[in-house]
Amino acid sequence: MDTGGLHAETSDAVLSVRQLRTEFATRHGQVAAVSDVSFDVRPGETVALVGESGSGKTVTALSIMHLLESTGSIAGGEVIFEGRDIAHLEEREMRSLRGEKIAMIFQDPSTCLDPLFTVEHQLAEMLHLHRDITDAEARTRALELLRHVGMPDAEARLDTYQHKLSGGQRQRVMIAMALALSPSLLIADEPTTALDVTVQAQILDLLRTLADETGAAILFVTHDLGVVAEMADRVVVMYAGQVIEQGRVREVLKTPQHPYTAALLNSMPGNAAMTGQRLEAIDGSVPSLFNMPHACRFAPRCKHAFDRCTVEPPPVHELGSDRNARCWLSDPSESWRRQPAEVST
Ligand SMILES: Nc1ncnc2c1ncn2[C@@H]1O[C@H](COP(=O)(O)OP(=O)(O)OP(=O)(O)O)[C@@H](O)[C@H]1O
Ligand SMILES: [Mg+2]
């Protein structure tokens, strides 16, 4: 089987996304927001999904969770969770997986907290839905969870509504809800971008500690490479709906193999300062879904592009275990130097 550029050793993975393609129906026709996305998340591991705005990070996360809006659907590929392809699972079955096995936390807690109910009510409802417990047991467990996520004055907070909580406290409630049922995979979509820097660091610390304790794997969506370096074991870099490079964080950040990853690193203030390079913005913008370059999607912005990049889509080159890049220049055999370019249609 073509694994979409990943090794076939997926049996130990909690999640294996294979050649995922997600499309939306729009006024101008069907568009693919995500195409050919493949990566693994193994037990206990934190994998970061990074890329500029519009690269398809959220659509990938929502596809896995079956939380796409009604115009969106998975049009191809597989989402293998704990050995089973859930890409087309019925909503009834998906509902029991969500929360219980895969939980998601969002950038904006109000997408999952209800302003009309107290914190206790919402945590208890989550527990009742999946566990056969009494109201008293649910309250005790809700309190335990709030304490566990470091909520100050946890008992009083049980009877509070979300508008009385700070941004960081709301995020803690959402993390408590996400971890209530000890899921094996937690998907966190930019969970701290709306918070100030100090609270951001606290929440990231909390997530890391809780994941270590529970053994949950984390798929962490961010566009901050500083957070990637802090949090993740491996990184999956997305550009214009595709994965363009992935590997262990240390290797990818130290020796990026795709010019886009290198450009992202050079555009990071801390990183440029560290390496003595000039801070560079990436020229141009992410291509529109309606007007995707048909060969390499990054070619129009790439300083290293040559004739082949604009006529033939680069394959995903395997660069050792757990490492690959979708770029002609990352071909270890440099076979492109010997063969004429094939014009793709
Ligand atoms: N409901 C929709 N209908 C049509 N296109 C959509 C829809 N939702 C997302 N898209 C498109 O899919 C692409 C990927 O969007 P996505 O939200 O996944 O990006 P992202 O990487 O999460 O960006 P950000 O960093 O801004 O959150 C974008 O071009 C976006 O416009
Ligand atoms: Mg997003």
PDB file of C-alpha atoms in Angstrom, residues 150-252:
ATOM      1  CA  GLY A 150      -4.900  23.596  39.330  1.00  0.00           C
ATOM      2  CA  MET A 151      -8.128  25.590  39.565  1.00  0.00           C
ATOM      3  CA  PRO A 152      -7.786  28.088  42.428  1.00  0.00           C
ATOM      4  CA  ASP A 153     -10.568  27.786  45.024  1.00  0.00           C
ATOM      5  CA  ALA A 154     -11.931  24.759  43.187  1.00  0.00           C
ATOM      6  CA  GLU A 155     -14.946  24.074  45.411  1.00  0.00           C
ATOM      7  CA  ALA A 156     -16.367  27.584  44.952  1.00  0.00           C
ATOM      8  CA  ARG A 157     -15.712  27.373  41.198  1.00  0.00           C
ATOM      9  CA  LEU A 158     -18.001  24.356  40.878  1.00  0.00           C
ATOM     10  CA  ASP A 159     -21.033  26.619  41.246  1.00  0.00           C
ATOM     11  CA  THR A 160     -19.682  29.349  38.979  1.00  0.00           C
ATOM     12  CA  TYR A 161     -20.744  30.257  35.421  1.00  0.00           C
ATOM     13  CA  GLN A 162     -18.103  30.698  32.737  1.00  0.00           C
ATOM     14  CA  HIS A 163     -18.431  34.489  32.476  1.00  0.00           C
ATOM     15  CA  LYS A 164     -17.118  34.777  36.053  1.00  0.00           C
ATOM     16  CA  LEU A 165     -13.939  32.922  35.147  1.00  0.00           C
ATOM     17  CA  SER A 166     -10.725  34.347  33.683  1.00  0.00           C
ATOM     18  CA  GLY A 167      -9.492  33.119  30.286  1.00  0.00           C
ATOM     19  CA  GLY A 168      -6.934  30.846  31.934  1.00  0.00           C
ATOM     20  CA  GLN A 169      -9.538  29.426  34.347  1.00  0.00           C
ATOM     21  CA  ARG A 170     -11.937  28.692  31.483  1.00  0.00           C
ATOM     22  CA  GLN A 171      -9.149  26.901  29.679  1.00  0.00           C
ATOM     23  CA  ARG A 172      -8.534  24.855  32.845  1.00  0.00           C
ATOM     24  CA  VAL A 173     -12.219  23.839  32.954  1.00  0.00           C
ATOM     25  CA  MET A 174     -12.031  22.791  29.324  1.00  0.00           C
ATOM     26  CA  ILE A 175      -8.900  20.726  30.033  1.00  0.00           C
ATOM     27  CA  ALA A 176     -10.666  19.136  33.036  1.00  0.00           C
ATOM     28  CA  MET A 177     -13.612  18.207  30.770  1.00  0.00           C
ATOM     29  CA  ALA A 178     -11.269  16.869  28.103  1.00  0.00           C
ATOM     30  CA  LEU A 179      -9.353  14.700  30.526  1.00  0.00           C
ATOM     31  CA  ALA A 180     -12.365  13.615  32.640  1.00  0.00           C
ATOM     32  CA  LEU A 181     -12.625  10.243  30.951  1.00  0.00           C
ATOM     33  CA  SER A 182      -8.877   9.621  30.482  1.00  0.00           C
ATOM     34  CA  PRO A 183      -8.855   9.685  26.667  1.00  0.00           C
ATOM     35  CA  SER A 184      -5.903   8.088  24.899  1.00  0.00           C
ATOM     36  CA  LEU A 185      -5.660  11.045  22.508  1.00  0.00           C
ATOM     37  CA  LEU A 186      -6.073  14.728  23.248  1.00  0.00           C
ATOM     38  CA  ILE A 187      -6.304  17.154  20.330  1.00  0.00           C
ATOM     39  CA  ALA A 188      -5.510  20.731  21.325  1.00  0.00           C
ATOM     40  CA  ASP A 189      -6.121  23.399  18.662  1.00  0.00           C
ATOM     41  CA  GLU A 190      -4.140  26.533  19.575  1.00  0.00           C
ATOM     42  CA  PRO A 191      -5.285  26.196  23.203  1.00  0.00           C
ATOM     43  CA  THR A 192      -3.270  29.125  24.512  1.00  0.00           C
ATOM     44  CA  THR A 193      -3.097  31.730  21.734  1.00  0.00           C
ATOM     45  CA  ALA A 194      -5.859  33.839  23.287  1.00  0.00           C
ATOM     46  CA  LEU A 195      -4.118  33.971  26.685  1.00  0.00           C
ATOM     47  CA  ASP A 196      -1.405  36.282  27.978  1.00  0.00           C
ATOM     48  CA  VAL A 197       2.138  34.915  27.955  1.00  0.00           C
ATOM     49  CA  THR A 198       2.367  33.946  31.654  1.00  0.00           C
ATOM     50  CA  VAL A 199      -0.953  32.104  31.666  1.00  0.00           C
ATOM     51  CA  GLN A 200      -0.008  30.526  28.344  1.00  0.00           C
ATOM     52  CA  ALA A 201       3.124  29.026  29.917  1.00  0.00           C
ATOM     53  CA  GLN A 202       1.104  27.743  32.906  1.00  0.00           C
ATOM     54  CA  ILE A 203      -1.482  26.060  30.691  1.00  0.00           C
ATOM     55  CA  LEU A 204       1.193  24.472  28.494  1.00  0.00           C
ATOM     56  CA  ASP A 205       2.944  23.169  31.639  1.00  0.00           C
ATOM     57  CA  LEU A 206      -0.349  21.796  32.894  1.00  0.00           C
ATOM     58  CA  LEU A 207      -1.077  20.005  29.627  1.00  0.00           C
ATOM     59  CA  ARG A 208       2.362  18.463  29.557  1.00  0.00           C
ATOM     60  CA  THR A 209       2.155  17.295  33.189  1.00  0.00           C
ATOM     61  CA  LEU A 210      -1.328  15.826  32.772  1.00  0.00           C
ATOM     62  CA  ALA A 211      -0.383  14.041  29.570  1.00  0.00           C
ATOM     63  CA  ASP A 212       2.687  12.544  31.295  1.00  0.00           C
ATOM     64  CA  GLU A 213       0.525  11.407  34.218  1.00  0.00           C
ATOM     65  CA  THR A 214      -2.252   9.869  32.170  1.00  0.00           C
ATOM     66  CA  GLY A 215      -0.117   8.590  29.290  1.00  0.00           C
ATOM     67  CA  ALA A 216      -2.390  10.400  26.806  1.00  0.00           C
ATOM     68  CA  ALA A 217      -0.939  11.281  23.426  1.00  0.00           C
ATOM     69  CA  ILE A 218      -1.371  14.884  22.302  1.00  0.00           C
ATOM     70  CA  LEU A 219      -1.893  16.289  18.842  1.00  0.00           C
ATOM     71  CA  PHE A 220      -1.023  19.919  19.386  1.00  0.00           C
ATOM     72  CA  VAL A 221      -2.003  22.499  16.772  1.00  0.00           C
ATOM     73  CA  THR A 222       0.000  25.714  16.801  1.00  0.00           C
ATOM     74  CA  HIS A 223       1.687  28.210  14.522  1.00  0.00           C
ATOM     75  CA  ASP A 224       4.327  28.994  17.114  1.00  0.00           C
ATOM     76  CA  LEU A 225       7.593  27.114  16.562  1.00  0.00           C
ATOM     77  CA  GLY A 226       8.748  28.220  20.029  1.00  0.00           C
ATOM     78  CA  VAL A 227       5.851  26.238  21.513  1.00  0.00           C
ATOM     79  CA  VAL A 228       6.736  23.300  19.257  1.00  0.00           C
ATOM     80  CA  ALA A 229      10.307  23.262  20.584  1.00  0.00           C
ATOM     81  CA  GLU A 230       8.987  23.374  24.174  1.00  0.00           C
ATOM     82  CA  MET A 231       6.145  20.904  23.937  1.00  0.00           C
ATOM     83  CA  ALA A 232       6.483  18.381  21.170  1.00  0.00           C
ATOM     84  CA  ASP A 233       8.400  15.195  20.426  1.00  0.00           C
ATOM     85  CA  ARG A 234       7.673  15.310  16.718  1.00  0.00           C
ATOM     86  CA  VAL A 235       6.480  17.985  14.343  1.00  0.00           C
ATOM     87  CA  VAL A 236       4.313  17.821  11.229  1.00  0.00           C
ATOM     88  CA  VAL A 237       4.649  20.935   9.050  1.00  0.00           C
ATOM     89  CA  MET A 238       1.672  21.789   6.838  1.00  0.00           C
ATOM     90  CA  TYR A 239       1.524  24.093   3.858  1.00  0.00           C
ATOM     91  CA  ALA A 240      -1.525  24.771   1.668  1.00  0.00           C
ATOM     92  CA  GLY A 241      -3.353  21.653   2.856  1.00  0.00           C
ATOM     93  CA  GLN A 242      -0.434  19.220   2.548  1.00  0.00           C
ATOM     94  CA  VAL A 243       2.201  17.906   4.928  1.00  0.00           C
ATOM     95  CA  ILE A 244       5.481  19.213   3.536  1.00  0.00           C
ATOM     96  CA  GLU A 245       7.880  17.956   6.189  1.00  0.00           C
ATOM     97  CA  GLN A 246       7.822  15.911   9.371  1.00  0.00           C
ATOM     98  CA  GLY A 247      10.234  14.432  11.860  1.00  0.00           C
ATOM     99  CA  ARG A 248      11.614  14.652  15.370  1.00  0.00           C
ATOM    100  CA  VAL A 249      11.437  18.221  16.640  1.00  0.00           C
ATOM    101  CA  ARG A 250      15.140  18.533  17.330  1.00  0.00           C
ATOM    102  CA  GLU A 251      16.100  17.342  13.849  1.00  0.00           C
ATOM    103  CA  VAL A 252      13.512  19.349  11.949  1.00  0.00           C
TER     104      VAL A 252
END
